[in-house]
């Protein structure tokens, strides 16, 4: 850690900062520049209060040399982490495609989609039973009934199931039905929820917050892993920027950056990332070519009748077509797809 | 509502859209342009599925004429709403200043700050017992013990108390100790939490999300109000942008815009909005001059020892000085301050 | 165009708006909702002053149905535009890779890079003779001497040459040496410069502004095309957001969106889009898979000695390797690469 | 400057970095942490190539301790700079209000506005003769004729005149008519234009770019000052963010931050900052209360007939009213406004 002292800092200020740092068990190395003095500090930062330090007189800034996350960092574990749900492995050589409707609406809809995405090569069924909606007047999900339908679709197709959890009070119940729990973008920093799923034994898909930095996202993952659950799958779903031509901005840089920073697998959600089914195809191809470990895609038998996010849902035959187009891309980057 | 048809939409497409709309009880008014056709639709949109509509063949876009929020809108209620906690009224002619430490740390710290901010003219004591922290390794709050200390400080000073709630499971407990519940920026779209506090009887300070639009913020308020709790106080705490010179970007436009869109009171948090105590003074003056109904300010007896956000906390004597500087500003905009 | 009237607008207000519109040659179609009235207006908007209209009493908003750009829009010309520089065609089936140093530094550097990128399969040599630098104290380019070196490299290798123009006064001179003129991100809305290159006969690469919307970007292209020069190549180079993990945010959605809105070809610049050579490979693969017509890549024989942007430059052998990796991706999306 | 070495950097890497730094005349101070080594370097960075350094093997990051701008920094000159145009002084105790139409449209309009804003207390007349417009089909300004009308209005009222320059070729001509040259937001990084006005003797209002950081903005000012012209006035006009409720986001933090970083005066443009005349009043009050040295406000006798930006222009009587409301605010922050 580097402590930058203000140009007007006195020798006394510098002395006090060094004193504080040594008191906290750091070795200090002051460097006197023409204008400013900086103090290098070597030691264990976890037992340090940065705010406290930053408020000592004469301190202008503190520069961290180490990243704030530990367990999820590449530096902590260099080999890739794979998350296995029985025989479905996320983060390995094979790409894993997760598909299904935004929301579970009824038995017929879910079973049909499940069948179709299974045939097309998806390995995991997605579907929301509890839906976070911007408006209190929109469809909020079938809740328990939805979970039971997911269970039924799972039995019928053999697909694994991922569904979203929004409330600490629901974690236990949903864990009984789902193979993977999803934490949505709006709850990425719902820290109590992160701890709750971190104490469970179900793999977690952690979506990136609407305006979360990659560092905050990895810190959110650290919350889960530090509670004991290491099966975290990151999911890039687009961020919010000034551009309104698409629902979100899909930053392709994220894929290789995340691979550099962490050992956790990363998938992408082109449906939310674009908000427009017409863009899902090319964007999916781009994300896979850039190194994503899988995709989370919304598929609906009749988007025009979807109770949510119909505009970004693919019809089953279009999803089938996309899967076919992804095969040569996967091969080009030496990944397997069914 | 206006439905814009694609330039290549057929007469058949247009017919089907009109059919659907009339089926939903709308009156339709097609307008045939040289290039495109648009269909005006008059009726009750609440019983309409926009996604469904947007997916009918030939539909290019849907333009809403009415705002999505109802109960919190100026159009629904034109006169200003005031929120009263006994004799302290937020949203009236008098400005209400809320001050205190970021986190409740110990008895001595809290009681001292409470006393000092009371003397300076604050009416409400702020202090976190449950803290949302980016890192799982940072101080997470004293929880129940913190609530009891707030209770004690309230008895000692007569100040009202506001503290944050992060988990649906804590709402009942915290409501027993706090006069006002705070929903933090990271939970602005924690919809289950919004519903929970909406079913309670405590006033709620709803902070704007890090990257929430004003519309999403008002929709979050709508969640609370639609559950029956109309005592919502909006709090602008800065948004996230590309600018890193300050912790957040404090959009002064928000104050008059919110006053235009809603009847709810709006206060501002210059401490989080700037992240730097040196900026809190001028920014507070600016926000009051622009029409804010109050301020939420972090004060700590010894910022250098604060367990969180020390860098943005004012020392009690600096807070006193700020209060003095605010008096002439308040007068200039015809508002009362103690 | 739709004119939305304020809920409090009077019949008289509505009458005056209709009067104004009909006076401007529009046919008006008022639609009376329960709360608000909207007026559909059919006619030629080019001869309309929107600001004027938006200020008539009672007018709340104006909703455009048609896009503001004409000549560059897909609606104006549905088939793809290709830009040919002799035998090198941008926007056709074959991908075109442009590569070279950020800045032309000296004869040896440029000729070596030119030779190497040519061998690797690049068709166009990039290199800046006039450099826009954030600091007045940074290297500003070799100017005329740089142009002459580009000329020499062109003769030696047969590569076409693209270089940036920053000043209306330089357009004529640079046009004598370059095959393609580049308008940099910072000058995307330097309208006088756009007009100047629009009056010339050299193809133009128009980079997207740091925070330009796709619509503003296409309007900038419209400036060039409306002056008579239709040979415009759009170049996505990343936008600015709150995320700092990479130099810019590379929105992959842009590629398919631009293809939808305009007939102009679009290439991408992963070097500036990432600011980090380690990310250039996977991001390039992603952009090609998403449909980009080509790439603009920085290559430097010794990045550690580059006078600008060394951090994002590939060494020649790494560029060769990237070209090899791009071949199967190109094939997977049915595009040619040498 | 601090050079952070990668955790895997070898002793040899570290040696080479030190060697390079000492070769460039720096004194180096390596600090060996448990995981990483950082090298403190003391010396004159202006003669250093940061890209070069950042590309030496093993270098992970470079942390600058000093700001990149020199002449405009507070550290270079601690007392406030004032810019005088005859008897009108910007940056002193008295606030300076600049007002007028977005564009000079005709003799009658300009003379009337000039008279009215003069009566209301404005000291400087603003009006565009050369207009940067997003669309090539919008009104582009009266150019020379506009300059002559500004000259006439100046004679008639005694107001000073500020107008925008967009092209290096126009600087000389416009300088003959204007008292202050304005560089618009879109040209903030038109470096050739900055140099051109830097070589002139007219004060320059430098507007902040749509997405410019404060640092980039000050670097743009450094371009002008380093050419010899120290009379630079910064103008905050709002930045672009995801929020669309107003035309721009007006970051009030900018005012005190800029005052901290530089000695140059800063004014604000609430007309562009909001894009909505209804917001101009409260936002102007807020900006003055936060410490702005003046305002740039659009006034039009008949906004409904403005050829540009009518929606954000105040009518003369509303401007008069705003000036009256500003008086007590100015007094509250101990500034003069007669």
Coordinates of C-alpha atoms in Angstrom, one line a residue, chain C residues 49 51-52 54-55 71 130 132-137 140 166-170 186-187 189-192 195-196 211-213 216 219 222-223 226 240 303-311, chain D residues 49 51-52 54-55 71 130 132-137 140 166-170 186-187 189-192 195-196 211-213 216 219 222-223 226 240 303-311:
Chain C
X49 CA -38.5 23.9 -36.3
X51 CA -37.7 23.9 -30.8
X52 CA -40.3 26.4 -32.0
X54 CA -41.9 22.5 -28.4
X55 CA -42.4 25.9 -27.0
X71 CA -28.8 9.4 -46.6
X130 CA -0.8 14.3 -36.7
X132 CA -4.4 14.3 -30.9
X133 CA -2.9 14.0 -27.4
X134 CA -4.6 14.7 -24.1
X135 CA -1.5 16.5 -22.9
X136 CA 0.2 19.4 -24.8
X137 CA 3.5 18.0 -23.5
X140 CA 2.3 15.5 -31.3
X166 CA -7.4 16.9 -37.2
X167 CA -7.6 20.3 -38.8
X168 CA -9.6 21.7 -41.7
X169 CA -6.4 23.3 -42.9
X170 CA -4.6 20.0 -43.3
X186 CA -12.5 13.6 -30.4
X187 CA -13.4 15.2 -33.7
X189 CA -18.6 16.3 -33.9
X190 CA -16.0 18.8 -35.3
X191 CA -18.6 19.7 -37.9
X192 CA -16.4 22.0 -40.0
X195 CA -17.9 19.1 -44.1
X196 CA -14.3 19.6 -45.3
X211 CA -19.7 9.4 -25.5
X212 CA -21.6 9.6 -28.8
X213 CA -24.9 7.9 -29.2
X216 CA -25.2 11.2 -33.2
X219 CA -25.6 12.1 -38.0
X222 CA -24.7 12.3 -42.6
X223 CA -22.6 15.5 -42.5
X226 CA -24.6 15.1 -47.5
X240 CA -16.6 5.9 -22.0
X303 CA 5.8 -1.5 -27.8
X304 CA 8.1 -0.7 -24.9
X305 CA 9.6 2.1 -27.0
X306 CA 6.3 3.3 -28.6
X307 CA 6.0 7.1 -28.4
X308 CA 2.2 6.6 -27.8
X309 CA -0.2 3.9 -26.8
X310 CA 2.5 1.3 -26.4
X311 CA 0.4 -0.5 -23.8
Chain D
X49 CA 7.6 8.0 -21.7
X51 CA 3.9 3.9 -22.3
X52 CA 7.4 2.8 -22.7
X54 CA 4.5 0.4 -18.7
X55 CA 5.7 -2.1 -21.3
X71 CA 0.3 25.8 -15.4
X130 CA -21.2 29.9 -36.0
X132 CA -22.3 23.5 -34.1
X133 CA -25.5 21.5 -34.8
X134 CA -25.9 17.7 -34.5
X135 CA -27.8 17.7 -37.8
X136 CA -26.4 19.1 -41.1
X137 CA -29.9 20.1 -41.9
X140 CA -25.8 26.7 -39.0
X166 CA -15.4 26.2 -34.2
X167 CA -12.6 26.3 -36.8
X168 CA -9.0 27.3 -36.7
X169 CA -9.6 29.3 -39.9
X170 CA -12.1 31.5 -38.1
X186 CA -17.8 19.3 -28.8
X187 CA -14.4 21.0 -29.5
X189 CA -10.4 18.3 -27.3
X190 CA -10.0 19.9 -30.7
X191 CA -6.4 20.5 -29.9
X192 CA -5.4 22.4 -32.9
X195 CA -3.5 26.0 -29.7
X196 CA -4.8 28.6 -32.1
X211 CA -18.0 13.2 -21.3
X212 CA -14.7 14.9 -20.3
X213 CA -13.2 14.2 -16.9
X216 CA -9.1 16.1 -19.3
X219 CA -5.5 19.5 -19.7
X222 CA -3.3 23.7 -20.2
X223 CA -3.1 23.5 -24.0
X226 CA 0.9 26.7 -22.4
X240 CA -23.8 13.0 -20.4
X303 CA -38.4 31.1 -27.4
X304 CA -41.2 29.6 -29.4
X305 CA -39.6 31.1 -32.5
X306 CA -35.9 30.4 -31.5
X307 CA -34.0 28.9 -34.4
X308 CA -32.1 26.7 -31.8
X309 CA -32.4 25.6 -28.2
X310 CA -35.7 27.4 -27.7
X311 CA -36.7 24.9 -25.1

